[in-house]
Coordinates of C-alpha atoms and ligand atoms in Angstrom, one line a residue:
Chain Q
X1 CA 131.9 148.0 56.2
X2 CA 129.5 146.0 53.7
X3 CA 130.0 142.4 55.2
X4 CA 130.8 143.5 59.0
X5 CA 126.7 144.8 58.2
X6 CA 125.2 142.3 56.3
X7 CA 126.6 140.2 59.5
X8 CA 124.9 141.9 62.3
X9 CA 121.6 141.7 60.3
X10 CA 122.0 138.3 59.7
X11 CA 122.9 138.5 64.4
X12 CA 119.5 140.2 64.6
X13 CA 117.4 137.7 62.3
X14 CA 118.8 135.0 64.4
X15 CA 117.8 136.7 67.6
X16 CA 114.6 137.8 66.5
X17 CA 114.0 134.6 64.7
X18 CA 114.2 133.3 68.1
X19 CA 112.7 134.8 70.2
X20 CA 109.5 134.3 67.4
X21 CA 110.7 131.2 68.2
X22 CA 109.4 131.0 72.4
X23 CA 106.4 132.4 71.8
X24 CA 105.1 130.1 68.4
X25 CA 106.9 126.2 70.5
X26 CA 104.0 127.8 72.7
X27 CA 101.0 128.8 70.1
X28 CA 101.9 125.4 68.0
X29 CA 101.7 123.4 71.2
X30 CA 99.0 124.4 72.8
X31 CA 97.1 124.2 69.7
X32 CA 98.7 120.7 68.4
X33 CA 97.2 118.9 71.5
X34 CA 95.0 121.4 72.2
X35 CA 93.5 122.2 69.4
X36 CA 92.5 125.7 70.7
X37 CA 94.1 128.9 69.0
X38 CA 95.2 130.8 71.7
X39 CA 95.2 134.9 70.2
X40 CA 95.8 135.5 73.7
X41 CA 99.4 134.3 73.2
X42 CA 100.4 137.8 72.8
X43 CA 99.6 140.2 75.3
X44 CA 101.1 136.2 77.6
X45 CA 104.5 138.0 75.1
X46 CA 103.2 141.6 77.1
X47 CA 102.3 140.8 80.1
X48 CA 105.9 138.9 79.9
X49 CA 108.2 142.2 79.1
X50 CA 105.9 144.6 81.2
X51 CA 106.6 141.5 84.3
X52 CA 110.5 142.4 83.3
X53 CA 110.3 146.7 83.7
X54 CA 108.2 145.9 86.7
X55 CA 111.4 144.1 88.3
X56 CA 114.1 146.0 87.2
X57 CA 111.9 149.4 88.4
X58 CA 112.4 147.3 92.3
X59 CA 115.7 145.8 91.6
X60 CA 117.5 147.8 89.4
X61 CA 118.3 144.7 87.1
X62 CA 116.9 142.4 85.3
X63 CA 117.9 139.2 86.0
X64 CA 115.5 138.4 89.1
X65 CA 112.7 139.2 85.8
X66 CA 113.5 136.1 83.8
X67 CA 112.9 133.2 86.5
X68 CA 110.2 135.7 87.6
X69 CA 108.4 135.2 84.2
X70 CA 109.0 131.9 83.5
X71 CA 107.8 130.5 86.7
X72 CA 104.8 133.4 87.4
X73 CA 104.3 132.7 83.6
X74 CA 103.5 128.6 84.5
X75 CA 101.2 129.3 87.5
X76 CA 99.6 132.0 85.8
X77 CA 99.4 129.3 82.6
X78 CA 98.2 126.1 84.7
X79 CA 95.8 128.7 86.4
X80 CA 94.2 130.3 82.6
X81 CA 93.4 126.6 81.7
X82 CA 92.3 124.5 85.0
X83 CA 89.8 127.5 84.6
X84 CA 88.9 128.3 81.1
X85 CA 90.5 126.6 78.6
X86 CA 90.3 123.1 79.1
X87 CA 86.3 123.7 79.2
X88 CA 86.8 126.2 75.1
X89 CA 88.9 122.4 74.3
X90 CA 86.2 121.0 72.6
X91 CA 83.9 124.2 72.5
X92 CA 84.0 125.8 68.1
X93 CA 87.2 127.3 67.5
X94 CA 84.5 130.7 67.2
X95 CA 84.2 130.4 70.4
X96 CA 88.0 130.2 71.1
X97 CA 88.8 133.6 69.2
X98 CA 86.0 135.2 71.2
X99 CA 87.8 134.4 74.8
X100 CA 91.3 134.7 73.7
X101 CA 90.1 138.2 72.5
X102 CA 88.3 138.9 75.4
X103 CA 91.2 137.7 77.3
X104 CA 93.3 140.3 75.1
X105 CA 91.2 143.6 75.9
X106 CA 91.1 142.3 79.6
X107 CA 94.8 141.9 80.1
X108 CA 95.0 145.5 78.6
X109 CA 92.8 146.9 80.6
X110 CA 94.7 145.9 83.6
X111 CA 98.3 147.2 82.1
X112 CA 96.5 150.3 81.6
X113 CA 95.2 150.8 84.6
X114 CA 98.6 148.9 86.7
X115 CA 100.8 150.6 84.9
X116 CA 100.5 153.5 82.5
X117 CA 99.8 154.3 78.7
X118 CA 103.4 155.6 77.4
X119 CA 106.6 153.6 76.6
X120 CA 109.1 152.7 78.6
X121 CA 112.5 151.7 77.9
X122 CA 114.3 149.0 80.3
X123 CA 117.6 149.0 81.0
X124 CA 120.1 146.5 79.4
X125 CA 121.6 144.5 82.4
X126 CA 125.1 146.1 82.6
X127 CA 126.6 143.1 83.0
X128 CA 125.9 142.5 79.8
X129 CA 126.9 146.6 78.7
X130 CA 128.6 146.6 76.3
X131 CA 130.3 144.9 72.5
X132 CA 131.8 142.2 71.6
X133 CA 134.5 142.9 69.1
X134 CA 134.0 140.2 66.6
X135 CA 136.3 141.4 63.9
X136 CA 138.3 144.2 63.2
X137 CA 135.7 146.7 62.6
X138 CA 132.7 144.7 63.7
X139 CA 130.9 144.1 67.4
X140 CA 127.8 142.6 68.2
X141 CA 125.5 143.4 71.6
X142 CA 127.0 141.1 74.0
X143 CA 122.5 141.1 75.0
X144 CA 122.0 140.5 71.8
X145 CA 124.4 137.8 71.8
X146 CA 123.5 136.3 75.5
X147 CA 119.9 136.3 74.4
X148 CA 120.8 134.0 71.4
X149 CA 122.2 132.3 73.7
X150 CA 119.1 131.7 76.0
X151 CA 116.8 130.5 73.4
X152 CA 118.8 128.0 71.9
X153 CA 119.3 126.4 75.2
X154 CA 115.2 126.9 75.4
X155 CA 115.2 125.4 72.5
X156 CA 117.2 122.6 73.1
X157 CA 115.1 121.7 76.7
X158 CA 112.4 121.7 74.6
X159 CA 112.6 119.6 71.9
X160 CA 114.6 116.8 74.7
X161 CA 111.0 117.3 76.5
X162 CA 109.1 116.9 74.1
X163 CA 111.1 114.2 71.5
X164 CA 113.4 112.6 74.3
X165 CA 111.0 111.8 77.8
X166 CA 107.6 109.5 78.0
X167 CA 106.0 113.5 78.8
X168 CA 107.4 114.8 76.2
X169 CA 105.9 111.2 74.4
X170 CA 102.8 111.5 76.3
X171 CA 101.9 115.2 74.8
X172 CA 102.9 114.0 71.3
X173 CA 100.1 111.3 71.5
X174 CA 97.9 113.7 73.4
X175 CA 98.0 115.7 70.8
X176 CA 97.0 112.8 68.1
X177 CA 94.6 110.8 70.2
X178 CA 93.7 112.3 73.6
X179 CA 91.0 109.2 74.0
X180 CA 93.9 106.7 74.2
X181 CA 95.7 108.2 76.3
X182 CA 93.4 108.0 78.6
X183 CA 91.9 104.8 78.1
X184 CA 96.5 103.9 78.8
X185 CA 95.4 105.4 82.4
X186 CA 97.5 108.4 81.7
X187 CA 95.4 111.7 82.6
X188 CA 95.3 113.9 79.2
X189 CA 94.3 117.1 80.8
X190 CA 97.0 117.2 83.6
X191 CA 99.1 117.1 79.7
X192 CA 97.6 120.0 78.3
X193 CA 97.6 121.9 81.8
X194 CA 101.2 121.1 81.5
X195 CA 101.3 122.5 77.7
X196 CA 99.5 125.1 78.1
X197 CA 101.8 126.5 81.5
X198 CA 104.9 125.7 79.6
X199 CA 103.6 127.3 76.6
X200 CA 102.3 130.6 78.6
X201 CA 106.5 130.2 80.3
X202 CA 107.8 130.6 77.4
X203 CA 106.3 133.3 76.1
X204 CA 106.4 135.5 79.3
X205 CA 110.2 134.7 79.1
X206 CA 110.3 136.1 75.5
X207 CA 108.9 138.7 76.6
X208 CA 111.5 139.5 79.4
X209 CA 114.2 138.9 77.3
X210 CA 112.5 140.7 74.9
X211 CA 111.7 144.5 77.1
X212 CA 115.4 145.7 76.6
X213 CA 116.0 145.2 72.7
X214 CA 112.7 147.2 71.9
X215 CA 111.4 149.1 75.1
X216 CA 107.7 147.8 76.2
X217 CA 104.2 149.6 75.7
X218 CA 100.6 149.1 74.6
X219 CA 100.1 146.4 72.2
X220 CA 103.2 145.7 71.9
X221 CA 102.4 141.7 71.6
X222 CA 100.0 141.9 68.3
X223 CA 102.5 142.1 65.9
X224 CA 104.7 138.9 67.9
X225 CA 100.7 137.6 68.1
X226 CA 101.1 138.1 64.1
X227 CA 103.9 137.2 63.1
X228 CA 103.7 134.0 65.1
X229 CA 100.6 133.1 63.4
X230 CA 103.1 132.5 60.3
X231 CA 106.1 131.2 61.9
X232 CA 103.0 128.4 63.3
X233 CA 101.7 127.8 60.1
X234 CA 104.6 127.3 58.0
X235 CA 106.0 125.3 60.6
X236 CA 102.8 122.9 60.4
X237 CA 100.2 123.1 63.3
X238 CA 101.6 121.0 66.7
X239 CA 105.5 120.1 65.0
X240 CA 108.4 122.2 67.6
X241 CA 111.3 121.4 64.8
X242 CA 108.6 122.9 62.4
X243 CA 108.6 126.0 64.6
X244 CA 111.7 126.1 65.0
X245 CA 113.1 125.9 61.3
X246 CA 109.7 128.7 60.2
X247 CA 110.8 131.3 63.7
X248 CA 114.4 130.7 62.2
X249 CA 113.8 131.4 58.3
X250 CA 111.0 134.6 59.6
X251 CA 113.4 136.2 61.0
X252 CA 115.9 136.2 58.9
X253 CA 113.0 137.5 56.1
X254 CA 112.1 139.7 58.1
X255 CA 115.2 141.5 59.9
X256 CA 116.7 141.3 56.3
X257 CA 114.2 142.0 54.4
X258 CA 113.5 145.3 56.0
X259 CA 117.2 145.6 56.1
X260 CA 117.9 146.0 52.4
X261 CA 115.1 146.2 50.4
X262 CA 112.7 147.6 52.8
X263 CA 109.4 147.9 50.1
X264 CA 109.1 144.4 49.8
X265 CA 109.8 143.2 53.1
X266 CA 106.1 143.5 55.2
X267 CA 104.5 141.6 52.4
X268 CA 107.0 139.1 51.4
X269 CA 106.6 136.4 55.0
X270 CA 103.2 136.6 54.2
X271 CA 103.4 135.8 50.6
X272 CA 105.7 132.9 51.9
X273 CA 102.7 131.9 54.2
X274 CA 100.2 131.5 51.1
X275 CA 102.3 129.4 49.3
X276 CA 102.8 127.1 51.5
X277 CA 98.9 126.8 53.1
X278 CA 99.1 126.4 48.5
X279 CA 101.5 123.5 48.2
X280 CA 102.9 122.7 51.4
X281 CA 99.4 123.4 53.9
X282 CA 101.4 120.1 57.3
X283 CA 104.0 122.4 56.8
X284 CA 106.7 123.3 55.2
X285 CA 109.0 121.4 56.8
X286 CA 106.9 118.1 57.1
X287 CA 108.0 114.4 56.9
X288 CA 106.3 112.7 53.1
Chain P
X1 CA 85.8 86.6 92.8
X2 CA 81.8 87.0 94.0
X3 CA 82.2 91.0 93.0
X4 CA 83.1 91.7 89.2
X5 CA 85.7 94.1 88.2
X6 CA 83.2 96.3 86.3
X7 CA 79.5 95.3 85.9
X8 CA 77.0 96.9 83.4
X9 CA 73.6 97.0 85.8
X10 CA 70.6 98.2 83.7
X11 CA 73.0 100.2 81.6
X12 CA 71.0 102.6 78.9
X13 CA 73.5 105.5 77.0
X14 CA 74.1 106.5 73.6
X15 CA 75.2 109.4 70.9
X16 CA 73.0 112.5 71.7
X17 CA 69.4 111.8 71.5
X18 CA 70.0 107.9 69.5
X19 CA 69.2 106.4 72.4
X20 CA 71.7 102.6 71.4
X21 CA 72.2 100.0 74.6
X22 CA 68.7 99.7 76.4
X23 CA 68.7 98.0 79.8
X24 CA 71.8 96.0 78.9
X25 CA 73.3 94.1 82.2
X26 CA 76.6 91.7 81.8
X27 CA 79.3 91.0 84.7
X28 CA 82.9 91.0 84.2
X29 CA 84.5 88.7 86.8
X30 CA 88.3 88.2 87.8
X31 CA 90.0 85.6 85.1
X32 CA 86.6 85.0 83.0
X33 CA 86.6 85.4 78.6
X34 CA 83.7 87.4 78.2
X35 CA 82.8 87.5 74.5
X36 CA 80.6 90.1 73.0
X37 CA 78.8 88.9 70.0
X38 CA 76.4 90.6 67.4
X39 CA 75.8 92.4 63.8
X40 CA 77.6 95.2 62.7
X41 CA 75.3 98.2 64.5
X42 CA 73.9 96.2 67.1
X43 CA 75.9 98.5 70.2
X44 CA 79.0 96.3 71.0
X45 CA 81.6 98.6 71.0
X46 CA 78.9 101.3 72.7
X47 CA 78.6 99.4 75.3
X48 CA 82.6 99.0 75.7
X49 CA 82.5 102.4 75.3
X50 CA 79.9 103.2 78.1
X51 CA 81.8 100.7 80.4
X52 CA 85.6 102.3 80.1
X53 CA 83.5 105.0 80.5
X54 CA 85.1 107.6 77.4
X55 CA 80.9 107.8 77.1
X56 CA 78.0 108.8 79.3
X57 CA 75.5 106.5 81.1
X58 CA 71.9 107.5 80.3
X59 CA 70.6 105.3 82.5
X60 CA 71.4 102.4 84.8
X61 CA 74.8 102.7 86.5
X62 CA 78.2 100.9 85.8
X63 CA 79.9 99.6 88.4
X64 CA 83.7 98.7 88.9
X65 CA 84.7 96.8 91.9
X66 CA 81.1 97.4 93.1
X67 CA 81.6 101.1 93.4
X68 CA 79.4 102.7 90.9
X69 CA 82.3 104.2 88.5
X70 CA 79.6 107.0 87.1
X71 CA 82.5 110.3 88.9
X72 CA 86.1 107.7 87.7
X73 CA 86.9 109.1 84.2
X74 CA 88.1 106.5 82.1
X75 CA 91.5 107.5 82.1
X76 CA 91.6 106.3 86.0
X77 CA 89.1 103.2 85.0
X78 CA 92.6 102.2 83.0
X79 CA 94.5 102.9 85.6
X80 CA 92.3 100.6 88.3
X81 CA 93.4 97.7 86.1
X82 CA 91.5 97.7 82.3
X83 CA 92.8 98.0 79.5
X84 CA 91.6 98.5 75.8
X85 CA 92.5 97.4 72.0
X86 CA 89.6 99.7 71.2
X87 CA 88.4 99.7 67.4
X88 CA 90.3 101.5 65.2
X89 CA 93.6 100.1 67.5
X90 CA 95.2 103.4 68.3
X91 CA 98.5 103.3 67.4
X92 CA 100.1 106.5 68.4
X93 CA 101.8 107.5 64.3
X94 CA 103.8 109.4 64.8
X95 CA 105.4 107.3 68.4
X96 CA 107.9 104.9 67.8
X97 CA 107.3 100.5 68.6
X98 CA 109.6 102.0 71.5
X99 CA 107.9 104.6 72.3
X100 CA 104.0 103.0 71.8
X101 CA 104.9 100.8 74.6
X102 CA 107.4 102.2 77.1
X103 CA 104.5 105.7 77.7
X104 CA 101.3 102.4 78.9
X105 CA 104.4 100.8 80.9
X106 CA 103.1 99.1 85.2
X107 CA 104.8 97.3 87.1
X108 CA 103.8 93.3 86.4
X109 CA 104.7 90.5 84.8
X110 CA 104.5 92.4 81.2
X111 CA 107.9 93.6 80.6
X112 CA 109.5 95.5 77.2
X113 CA 110.9 92.5 77.2
X114 CA 108.5 90.1 77.4
X115 CA 106.1 91.8 74.8
X116 CA 109.4 91.6 72.4
X117 CA 109.9 88.3 72.6
X118 CA 105.9 87.6 72.3
X119 CA 105.6 89.6 69.2
X120 CA 109.4 89.4 67.5
X121 CA 108.3 91.7 64.4
X122 CA 107.9 94.5 66.8
X123 CA 111.4 93.5 67.9
X124 CA 112.6 94.0 65.1
X125 CA 111.2 97.3 64.4
X126 CA 111.2 99.0 67.1
X127 CA 112.4 102.6 65.8
X128 CA 109.8 102.9 63.1
X129 CA 106.7 104.9 64.3
X130 CA 103.2 103.8 64.1
X131 CA 102.1 104.4 61.1
X132 CA 104.8 103.1 58.9
X133 CA 103.6 99.4 60.5
X134 CA 101.5 96.9 58.4
X135 CA 98.0 96.4 60.3
X136 CA 99.6 93.6 61.8
X137 CA 102.2 95.1 62.8
X138 CA 100.2 97.9 64.8
X139 CA 97.7 95.4 66.1
X140 CA 99.8 93.3 67.7
X141 CA 101.6 96.7 68.8
X142 CA 98.0 97.4 70.1
X143 CA 97.8 94.1 71.9
X144 CA 101.0 94.7 73.5
X145 CA 101.2 98.0 75.0
X146 CA 97.7 97.2 76.1
X147 CA 99.3 94.4 77.8
X148 CA 102.3 96.8 79.0
X149 CA 99.7 98.3 81.4
X150 CA 99.4 94.8 83.5
X151 CA 96.0 94.9 83.3
X152 CA 93.7 92.6 85.1
X153 CA 90.6 92.8 82.2
X154 CA 91.8 93.1 78.3
X155 CA 88.9 94.2 76.3
X156 CA 89.7 93.8 72.4
X157 CA 87.2 95.3 69.4
X158 CA 87.1 93.5 66.6
X159 CA 91.3 92.8 66.9
X160 CA 91.5 90.1 63.7
X161 CA 89.4 92.2 61.2
X162 CA 90.6 93.1 58.2
X163 CA 93.9 91.0 58.8
X164 CA 95.9 88.1 56.8
X165 CA 94.8 84.6 58.1
X166 CA 98.0 84.0 59.5
X167 CA 98.5 87.4 61.4
X168 CA 95.1 86.9 63.0
X169 CA 95.4 83.2 64.1
X170 CA 99.0 84.4 65.6
X171 CA 96.5 87.3 67.6
X172 CA 93.8 84.0 68.6
X173 CA 97.3 83.1 69.8
X174 CA 98.7 85.9 71.8
X175 CA 94.9 86.2 73.5
X176 CA 94.1 82.8 74.8
X177 CA 98.1 82.5 76.2
X178 CA 96.4 86.2 78.4
X179 CA 93.3 84.3 79.3
X180 CA 95.4 81.3 80.5
X181 CA 97.6 84.6 82.6
X182 CA 94.2 84.7 84.5
X183 CA 94.0 87.8 82.9
X184 CA 89.7 88.8 82.2
X185 CA 89.0 89.3 78.4
X186 CA 86.4 90.5 76.3
X187 CA 86.2 90.3 73.4
X188 CA 84.4 91.7 70.0
X189 CA 84.8 89.9 67.6
X190 CA 83.1 88.6 64.0
X191 CA 85.1 85.4 64.0
X192 CA 81.8 83.4 65.7
X193 CA 83.1 80.1 65.6
X194 CA 86.6 81.5 67.0
X195 CA 85.1 83.3 70.1
X196 CA 82.3 80.5 70.6
X197 CA 85.3 78.6 71.2
X198 CA 87.3 81.1 74.0
X199 CA 85.0 82.4 76.0
X200 CA 83.5 81.1 79.0
X201 CA 80.3 83.0 79.0
X202 CA 78.9 85.2 75.5
X203 CA 76.4 87.9 75.4
X204 CA 74.3 88.6 72.2
X205 CA 73.3 91.8 71.6
X206 CA 70.2 93.0 69.2
X207 CA 69.9 96.7 68.6
X208 CA 71.1 97.6 72.3
X209 CA 69.8 95.4 74.1
X210 CA 71.0 91.7 75.5
X211 CA 69.3 88.4 73.9
X212 CA 71.0 85.9 75.2
X213 CA 74.1 85.6 77.9
X214 CA 75.2 82.5 78.8
X215 CA 77.9 80.0 77.8
X216 CA 79.0 79.3 74.3
X217 CA 77.8 75.3 74.0
X218 CA 73.8 76.1 74.5
X219 CA 73.9 79.2 71.6
X220 CA 76.3 77.3 68.8
X221 CA 73.2 74.1 69.6
X222 CA 70.1 76.8 69.2
X223 CA 70.8 77.3 65.7
X224 CA 67.7 79.3 65.1
X225 CA 69.4 82.1 67.0
X226 CA 73.0 81.8 65.4
X227 CA 70.7 82.5 62.0
X228 CA 68.6 85.0 63.3
X229 CA 71.4 86.9 65.6
X230 CA 74.8 86.0 64.7
X231 CA 73.8 85.6 60.5
X232 CA 75.6 82.4 60.4
Ligands
ATP1 N1 79.6 109.1 67.3 C1 78.1 107.4 67.2 N2 77.1 108.7 66.9 C2 75.4 108.4 67.0 N3 76.0 107.4 66.2 C3 76.7 106.0 66.2 C4 78.2 107.1 67.3 N4 78.5 105.3 66.3 C5 77.8 105.2 66.3 N5 76.7 105.4 66.4 C6 75.1 104.1 66.1 O1 75.2 103.2 67.3 C7 74.8 102.3 66.9 C8 75.4 101.0 67.2 O2 76.8 101.0 67.6 P1 78.0 99.9 68.0 O3 79.3 100.9 66.7 O4 78.1 100.3 68.9 O5 78.0 99.2 66.9 P2 79.0 97.6 66.7 O6 78.1 96.3 67.5 O7 79.9 97.7 67.3 O8 79.2 97.8 64.9 P3 80.0 96.8 64.6 O9 79.7 95.4 64.3 O10 79.8 97.5 63.0 O11 81.6 97.6 64.9 C9 74.2 102.0 65.0 O12 73.7 102.2 64.9 C10 75.5 103.1 65.3 O13 75.2 104.1 63.8
MG2 MG1 82.4 98.3 66.9

């Protein structure tokens, strides 16, 4: 019994961590490449969740919501970068905070006007609405396993895209020195649009995946935004691999902490973040 | 041949309120080697950045192939055939040698294999990241990467600064080879003798203005000018 419970919590922690990775990988890329702090990133997560709620209501299933969140997120992110964020790239962080805070308010107002201010649950797709028997006395939600798999697949794609392709090396190069990228004849601004599109698509996908797990409600992105910033700091600003391991670590600490040492769970990750800032400011997993 | 690849006409430019360049004229034609000279802080890098489109003009015009380039951002000027080895080398520290080279690749005579044959040291280190290279290797990488774009014009800002004599020789050798292949070259360098022996034409900047433009031989014979403006 005890062991089965622990196993379930570990899986929950990993699944939560992987969702965190979807959100924080976009956040860290956008910061790394554009030096923009996007406080509205949590709102994009919320928009993805509400999109899932709306589409599930119309079509009766979540399945359409996932590609819609990715495609819609990419378009929405590209539009946001093109119209707003590229103008704020060279501005001070305070200006960026004001812009993105305004976006949070705007998105919340839009949600309130278009939907309402109630909690809504989203049904798990019928196909996955069962439990997988892992051992004699332990079963685990098939939907959660699917979320684990999708997130791992996306993480692998992200890693390959950023580390193994020419566009990925251009993105890493632009994060270091956008001017030099331009001098090689590559339009760094188009890379910014791409990064923003990908980051937004991932945040909205995370929202759509999370909708059946935690229902949708006003301000649901706020908690995720704060935890995602913790992930970004612990993983090292701009580092995809760092964000991956940090997200898993935070997911496990938070989930196991709340299950076994609830008194300390709320503060543990912030203590960890403070320690990283003090002793390894480049990130817990940074090389050298 | 008549229309310069890039040309500054009466160009003024600077940083915010401070004006650095004052009415500079400079034209670079296909296949030409230009030495851009002047003491520290006289505006050489500023002129190059203005030509490249990294710094806006405050007055005058920059033309590419005879057309006003004001609306052409830096990446488009680069794509039209200008490659740069900037003052700080601009090697991407987190990218491997191979990645640095491939990022720049555009079709033409200079391929990855040819660059690696030109700089065998880079071949040995092709998996190393930019920040794992020595200064000389970084400079070779910066030059090789510029060549990978197969430019019409190669701009080198202090490409031999701070390097060991043997490495300098290798870099001067490569610059000659590039020039002999018909690529136009703009070279900024503190080694006055090397620039004078390489360039078809030299331009000397003093406090953001041109004090001499012409053939290197005449400049070399003008001891007073050499001493006053180049410190030799
Ligand atoms: N980013 C900047 N902001 C303000 N002033 C600058 C900046 N860069 C250069 N300057 C000033 O512009 C003037 C010209 O500098 P520039 O770098 O063009 O000279 P340079 O001829 O390339 O010198 P060096 O031989 O030292 O490289 C100098 O007075 C310098 O202090
Ligand atoms: Mg200079």
